[in-house]
Amino acid sequence: MAGTFKKFSKEDVSNLSQVKSSVARGIRAAICETYPYLEETDIIETLIPKKESVYTGKCGHVTLCVMNNTVLFFQERDGPWLPTLRILHQYPEMMKRLRTDKGAIKFVLSGANIMCPGLTHPDAVIHDEGEVGAPVAIYAFEKEHAMAVGVLQMSTADIRGVNKGIGVENMHHLNDGLWKMPNLS
């Protein structure tokens, strides 16, 4: 669902509640499984310490993982846990990376999905290989920080081969509602 957080505010978050430690362990384990870098470097201890209270909130069919009133990760239905861009900017090595060409930038920043031609253009780079459903960070041509977080809709091999249609579903981008609201307090 492109533009998941296009119009997002504190009022959209319902059922913000502390989770049991077993649920918190499950969320933490799922995040570590998706992003092994966080566990290998012990960053997960900084982000979601074992002894701290973890909260979850609902925003439609999106679950938010919240600590100290800050949204750290989110999950759409049963999809992978995805980091907010603020977390990704702190730890850019945690995710697979794709870089779009210049022409895709304005569309991605307005919430559009990333089309295959924007990833196969000579200026674009597929830094890391990935399969369908894998979370990826989307970078802009000649820019240092990620501009979006998404989920592959086709494998990187198919993106190159088919070169048609939606390659990555845009889940969260710079300047969307989640970006504009750094915390829930």
PDB file of C-alpha atoms in Angstrom:
ATOM      1  CA  MET A   1       0.000   0.000   0.000  1.00  0.00           C
ATOM      2  CA  ALA A   2       1.936   3.006  -1.265  1.00  0.00           C
ATOM      3  CA  GLY A   3       1.911   5.987   1.033  1.00  0.00           C
ATOM      4  CA  THR A   4       0.987   4.038   4.179  1.00  0.00           C
ATOM      5  CA  PHE A   5       1.747   7.115   6.276  1.00  0.00           C
ATOM      6  CA  LYS A   6       0.793   9.835   3.789  1.00  0.00           C
ATOM      7  CA  LYS A   7      -1.773  11.338   6.156  1.00  0.00           C
ATOM      8  CA  PHE A   8      -0.670  10.163   9.572  1.00  0.00           C
ATOM      9  CA  SER A   9      -0.902  11.822  12.981  1.00  0.00           C
ATOM     10  CA  LYS A  10      -0.941  10.910  16.674  1.00  0.00           C
ATOM     11  CA  GLU A  11      -4.732  10.663  16.503  1.00  0.00           C
ATOM     12  CA  ASP A  12      -4.432   7.793  13.992  1.00  0.00           C
ATOM     13  CA  VAL A  13      -2.648   5.604  16.561  1.00  0.00           C
ATOM     14  CA  SER A  14      -5.108   3.517  18.537  1.00  0.00           C
ATOM     15  CA  ASN A  15      -4.610   0.893  21.243  1.00  0.00           C
ATOM     16  CA  LEU A  16      -1.157   2.072  22.266  1.00  0.00           C
ATOM     17  CA  SER A  17      -0.392  -0.424  24.994  1.00  0.00           C
ATOM     18  CA  GLN A  18       2.542  -2.053  26.722  1.00  0.00           C
ATOM     19  CA  VAL A  19       3.130  -5.607  25.524  1.00  0.00           C
ATOM     20  CA  LYS A  20       4.019  -8.608  27.659  1.00  0.00           C
ATOM     21  CA  SER A  21       7.709  -9.458  27.796  1.00  0.00           C
ATOM     22  CA  SER A  22       7.101 -12.613  25.707  1.00  0.00           C
ATOM     23  CA  VAL A  23       5.521 -10.512  22.924  1.00  0.00           C
ATOM     24  CA  ALA A  24       8.374  -8.010  23.164  1.00  0.00           C
ATOM     25  CA  ARG A  25      10.875 -10.885  22.830  1.00  0.00           C
ATOM     26  CA  GLY A  26       8.983 -12.098  19.742  1.00  0.00           C
ATOM     27  CA  ILE A  27       9.084  -8.655  18.112  1.00  0.00           C
ATOM     28  CA  ARG A  28      12.774  -8.322  18.944  1.00  0.00           C
ATOM     29  CA  ALA A  29      13.534 -11.792  17.562  1.00  0.00           C
ATOM     30  CA  ALA A  30      11.622 -11.064  14.337  1.00  0.00           C
ATOM     31  CA  ILE A  31      13.522  -7.796  13.877  1.00  0.00           C
ATOM     32  CA  CYS A  32      16.870  -9.554  14.519  1.00  0.00           C
ATOM     33  CA  GLU A  33      15.948 -12.293  12.028  1.00  0.00           C
ATOM     34  CA  THR A  34      15.117  -9.726   9.331  1.00  0.00           C
ATOM     35  CA  TYR A  35      18.103  -7.495  10.126  1.00  0.00           C
ATOM     36  CA  PRO A  36      20.955  -9.726  11.425  1.00  0.00           C
ATOM     37  CA  TYR A  37      23.286  -6.696  11.382  1.00  0.00           C
ATOM     38  CA  LEU A  38      21.470  -5.294  14.450  1.00  0.00           C
ATOM     39  CA  GLU A  39      22.176  -8.418  16.481  1.00  0.00           C
ATOM     40  CA  GLU A  40      25.738  -8.899  15.200  1.00  0.00           C
ATOM     41  CA  THR A  41      26.661  -5.352  16.242  1.00  0.00           C
ATOM     42  CA  ASP A  42      24.543  -5.331  19.457  1.00  0.00           C
ATOM     43  CA  ILE A  43      22.637  -2.291  18.170  1.00  0.00           C
ATOM     44  CA  ILE A  44      19.400  -4.110  19.049  1.00  0.00           C
ATOM     45  CA  GLU A  45      20.357  -3.634  22.727  1.00  0.00           C
ATOM     46  CA  THR A  46      20.394   0.118  22.148  1.00  0.00           C
ATOM     47  CA  LEU A  47      17.161   0.181  20.149  1.00  0.00           C
ATOM     48  CA  ILE A  48      15.076  -2.330  22.121  1.00  0.00           C
ATOM     49  CA  PRO A  49      16.799  -3.149  25.441  1.00  0.00           C
ATOM     50  CA  LYS A  50      15.559  -6.384  27.020  1.00  0.00           C
ATOM     51  CA  LYS A  51      14.501  -4.747  30.296  1.00  0.00           C
ATOM     52  CA  GLU A  52      12.685  -1.738  28.782  1.00  0.00           C
ATOM     53  CA  SER A  53       8.943  -1.523  28.206  1.00  0.00           C
ATOM     54  CA  VAL A  54       7.862  -2.042  24.606  1.00  0.00           C
ATOM     55  CA  TYR A  55       4.565  -0.622  23.374  1.00  0.00           C
ATOM     56  CA  THR A  56       2.617  -1.399  20.246  1.00  0.00           C
ATOM     57  CA  GLY A  57       0.028   0.767  18.595  1.00  0.00           C
ATOM     58  CA  LYS A  58      -2.345   0.184  15.724  1.00  0.00           C
ATOM     59  CA  CYS A  59      -2.848   2.484  12.793  1.00  0.00           C
ATOM     60  CA  GLY A  60      -5.373   0.719  10.577  1.00  0.00           C
ATOM     61  CA  HIS A  61      -3.690  -2.529   9.514  1.00  0.00           C
ATOM     62  CA  VAL A  62      -0.225  -1.269  10.516  1.00  0.00           C
ATOM     63  CA  THR A  63       1.354  -2.185  13.860  1.00  0.00           C
ATOM     64  CA  LEU A  64       3.855   0.253  15.346  1.00  0.00           C
ATOM     65  CA  CYS A  65       6.665  -0.773  17.707  1.00  0.00           C
ATOM     66  CA  VAL A  66       7.116   2.126  20.135  1.00  0.00           C
ATOM     67  CA  MET A  67       9.707   2.806  22.858  1.00  0.00           C
ATOM     68  CA  ASN A  68       9.874   6.004  24.903  1.00  0.00           C
ATOM     69  CA  ASN A  69       7.089   7.489  22.739  1.00  0.00           C
ATOM     70  CA  THR A  70       9.216   7.023  19.602  1.00  0.00           C
ATOM     71  CA  VAL A  71       8.128   4.799  16.731  1.00  0.00           C
ATOM     72  CA  LEU A  72      11.101   2.551  15.915  1.00  0.00           C
ATOM     73  CA  PHE A  73       9.634  -0.079  13.587  1.00  0.00           C
ATOM     74  CA  PHE A  74       6.334  -0.761  11.867  1.00  0.00           C
ATOM     75  CA  GLN A  75       4.708  -3.795  10.272  1.00  0.00           C
ATOM     76  CA  GLU A  76       1.887  -3.949   7.742  1.00  0.00           C
ATOM     77  CA  ARG A  77      -0.336  -6.973   8.400  1.00  0.00           C
ATOM     78  CA  ASP A  78       2.002 -10.010   8.498  1.00  0.00           C
ATOM     79  CA  GLY A  79       4.771  -8.372   6.498  1.00  0.00           C
ATOM     80  CA  PRO A  80       8.319  -7.793   7.738  1.00  0.00           C
ATOM     81  CA  TRP A  81       9.077  -5.285  10.497  1.00  0.00           C
ATOM     82  CA  LEU A  82      10.398  -2.159   8.784  1.00  0.00           C
ATOM     83  CA  PRO A  83      12.496   0.560  10.451  1.00  0.00           C
ATOM     84  CA  THR A  84      11.464   4.191  10.366  1.00  0.00           C
ATOM     85  CA  LEU A  85      13.757   6.358   8.243  1.00  0.00           C
ATOM     86  CA  ARG A  86      15.125   7.990  11.400  1.00  0.00           C
ATOM     87  CA  ILE A  87      16.391   4.572  12.565  1.00  0.00           C
ATOM     88  CA  LEU A  88      17.670   3.713   9.079  1.00  0.00           C
ATOM     89  CA  HIS A  89      19.600   6.998   8.899  1.00  0.00           C
ATOM     90  CA  GLN A  90      21.287   6.127  12.222  1.00  0.00           C
ATOM     91  CA  TYR A  91      22.159   2.572  11.061  1.00  0.00           C
ATOM     92  CA  PRO A  92      22.278   2.605   7.234  1.00  0.00           C
ATOM     93  CA  GLU A  93      24.059  -0.780   7.022  1.00  0.00           C
ATOM     94  CA  MET A  94      21.072  -2.626   8.499  1.00  0.00           C
ATOM     95  CA  MET A  95      19.125  -3.008   5.208  1.00  0.00           C
ATOM     96  CA  LYS A  96      19.627  -4.051   1.605  1.00  0.00           C
ATOM     97  CA  ARG A  97      19.980  -0.995  -0.636  1.00  0.00           C
ATOM     98  CA  LEU A  98      18.637   0.047  -4.008  1.00  0.00           C
ATOM     99  CA  ARG A  99      19.385   3.394  -5.672  1.00  0.00           C
ATOM    100  CA  THR A 100      16.968   5.078  -8.084  1.00  0.00           C
ATOM    101  CA  ASP A 101      17.736   7.415 -10.951  1.00  0.00           C
ATOM    102  CA  LYS A 102      17.074  11.186 -10.709  1.00  0.00           C
ATOM    103  CA  GLY A 103      13.718  10.956 -12.464  1.00  0.00           C
ATOM    104  CA  ALA A 104      12.194   8.743  -9.773  1.00  0.00           C
ATOM    105  CA  ILE A 105      13.016  11.002  -6.815  1.00  0.00           C
ATOM    106  CA  LYS A 106       9.994  13.331  -6.919  1.00  0.00           C
ATOM    107  CA  PHE A 107       7.600  10.410  -7.365  1.00  0.00           C
ATOM    108  CA  VAL A 108       9.085   8.382  -4.511  1.00  0.00           C
ATOM    109  CA  LEU A 109       8.960  11.428  -2.219  1.00  0.00           C
ATOM    110  CA  SER A 110       5.279  11.873  -3.039  1.00  0.00           C
ATOM    111  CA  GLY A 111       4.591   8.267  -1.992  1.00  0.00           C
ATOM    112  CA  ALA A 112       4.630   6.426  -5.323  1.00  0.00           C
ATOM    113  CA  ASN A 113       5.869   2.854  -5.602  1.00  0.00           C
ATOM    114  CA  ILE A 114       9.263   2.384  -7.239  1.00  0.00           C
ATOM    115  CA  MET A 115       8.926   1.164 -10.796  1.00  0.00           C
ATOM    116  CA  CYS A 116      11.466  -1.201 -12.381  1.00  0.00           C
ATOM    117  CA  PRO A 117      12.755   1.282 -15.003  1.00  0.00           C
ATOM    118  CA  GLY A 118      13.720   3.661 -12.161  1.00  0.00           C
ATOM    119  CA  LEU A 119      15.957   0.913 -10.747  1.00  0.00           C
ATOM    120  CA  THR A 120      17.476  -0.302 -14.033  1.00  0.00           C
ATOM    121  CA  HIS A 121      18.397   3.128 -15.456  1.00  0.00           C
ATOM    122  CA  PRO A 122      22.167   3.597 -16.017  1.00  0.00           C
ATOM    123  CA  ASP A 123      22.263   6.047 -13.054  1.00  0.00           C
ATOM    124  CA  ALA A 124      20.462   3.582 -10.766  1.00  0.00           C
ATOM    125  CA  VAL A 125      22.220   0.861  -8.776  1.00  0.00           C
ATOM    126  CA  ILE A 126      20.962  -2.390  -7.283  1.00  0.00           C
ATOM    127  CA  HIS A 127      23.526  -2.602  -4.454  1.00  0.00           C
ATOM    128  CA  ASP A 128      22.164  -5.787  -2.855  1.00  0.00           C
ATOM    129  CA  GLU A 129      20.281  -8.758  -4.283  1.00  0.00           C
ATOM    130  CA  GLY A 130      16.919  -9.649  -2.773  1.00  0.00           C
ATOM    131  CA  GLU A 131      13.853 -11.851  -3.145  1.00  0.00           C
ATOM    132  CA  VAL A 132      10.148 -10.965  -3.206  1.00  0.00           C
ATOM    133  CA  GLY A 133       8.976  -9.634   0.168  1.00  0.00           C
ATOM    134  CA  ALA A 134      12.439  -8.537   1.310  1.00  0.00           C
ATOM    135  CA  PRO A 135      12.632  -5.106   2.956  1.00  0.00           C
ATOM    136  CA  VAL A 136      14.887  -2.603   1.192  1.00  0.00           C
ATOM    137  CA  ALA A 137      16.155   0.940   1.684  1.00  0.00           C
ATOM    138  CA  ILE A 138      15.631   3.228  -1.303  1.00  0.00           C
ATOM    139  CA  TYR A 139      18.333   5.804  -1.976  1.00  0.00           C
ATOM    140  CA  ALA A 140      18.290   8.643  -4.485  1.00  0.00           C
ATOM    141  CA  PHE A 141      20.889   9.168  -7.203  1.00  0.00           C
ATOM    142  CA  GLU A 142      23.927  11.037  -5.750  1.00  0.00           C
ATOM    143  CA  LYS A 143      22.372  11.268  -2.243  1.00  0.00           C
ATOM    144  CA  GLU A 144      23.837   9.873   0.980  1.00  0.00           C
ATOM    145  CA  HIS A 145      20.716   9.106   3.062  1.00  0.00           C
ATOM    146  CA  ALA A 146      17.785   6.830   2.292  1.00  0.00           C
ATOM    147  CA  MET A 147      14.643   8.540   0.996  1.00  0.00           C
ATOM    148  CA  ALA A 148      12.262   5.600   1.482  1.00  0.00           C
ATOM    149  CA  VAL A 149      11.753   2.167   2.980  1.00  0.00           C
ATOM    150  CA  GLY A 150       9.959  -0.461   0.933  1.00  0.00           C
ATOM    151  CA  VAL A 151       9.291  -4.119   0.235  1.00  0.00           C
ATOM    152  CA  LEU A 152      10.418  -5.859  -2.961  1.00  0.00           C
ATOM    153  CA  GLN A 153       7.458  -6.823  -5.150  1.00  0.00           C
ATOM    154  CA  MET A 154       9.709  -8.867  -7.443  1.00  0.00           C
ATOM    155  CA  SER A 155      13.213 -10.237  -7.023  1.00  0.00           C
ATOM    156  CA  THR A 156      16.121  -8.022  -8.043  1.00  0.00           C
ATOM    157  CA  ALA A 157      16.879 -10.504 -10.853  1.00  0.00           C
ATOM    158  CA  ASP A 158      13.316 -10.062 -12.169  1.00  0.00           C
ATOM    159  CA  ILE A 159      13.563  -6.271 -11.824  1.00  0.00           C
ATOM    160  CA  ARG A 160      16.526  -6.398 -14.213  1.00  0.00           C
ATOM    161  CA  GLY A 161      14.980  -9.018 -16.506  1.00  0.00           C
ATOM    162  CA  VAL A 162      11.326  -7.940 -16.717  1.00  0.00           C
ATOM    163  CA  ASN A 163      11.994  -4.197 -16.308  1.00  0.00           C
ATOM    164  CA  LYS A 164       8.245  -3.426 -16.178  1.00  0.00           C
ATOM    165  CA  GLY A 165       5.799  -2.700 -13.400  1.00  0.00           C
ATOM    166  CA  ILE A 166       6.249  -2.118  -9.683  1.00  0.00           C
ATOM    167  CA  GLY A 167       9.637  -3.246  -8.339  1.00  0.00           C
ATOM    168  CA  VAL A 168       9.335  -1.979  -4.766  1.00  0.00           C
ATOM    169  CA  GLU A 169       6.287  -1.044  -2.716  1.00  0.00           C
ATOM    170  CA  ASN A 170       6.953   2.283  -0.991  1.00  0.00           C
ATOM    171  CA  MET A 171       5.970   1.905   2.674  1.00  0.00           C
ATOM    172  CA  HIS A 172       7.460   5.041   4.274  1.00  0.00           C
ATOM    173  CA  HIS A 173       9.262   8.015   2.702  1.00  0.00           C
ATOM    174  CA  LEU A 174      10.850  11.303   3.701  1.00  0.00           C
ATOM    175  CA  ASN A 175       8.322  13.976   4.664  1.00  0.00           C
ATOM    176  CA  ASP A 176       5.362  11.609   5.080  1.00  0.00           C
ATOM    177  CA  GLY A 177       3.269  11.648   8.253  1.00  0.00           C
ATOM    178  CA  LEU A 178       5.545   9.246  10.149  1.00  0.00           C
ATOM    179  CA  TRP A 179       8.627  11.296   9.287  1.00  0.00           C
ATOM    180  CA  LYS A 180       6.959  14.556  10.387  1.00  0.00           C
ATOM    181  CA  MET A 181       5.981  13.040  13.737  1.00  0.00           C
ATOM    182  CA  PRO A 182       9.209  11.916  15.437  1.00  0.00           C
ATOM    183  CA  ASN A 183       7.412  10.926  18.642  1.00  0.00           C
ATOM    184  CA  LEU A 184       3.937  10.248  19.973  1.00  0.00           C
ATOM    185  CA  SER A 185       4.035  12.495  23.048  1.00  0.00           C
TER     186      SER A 185
END
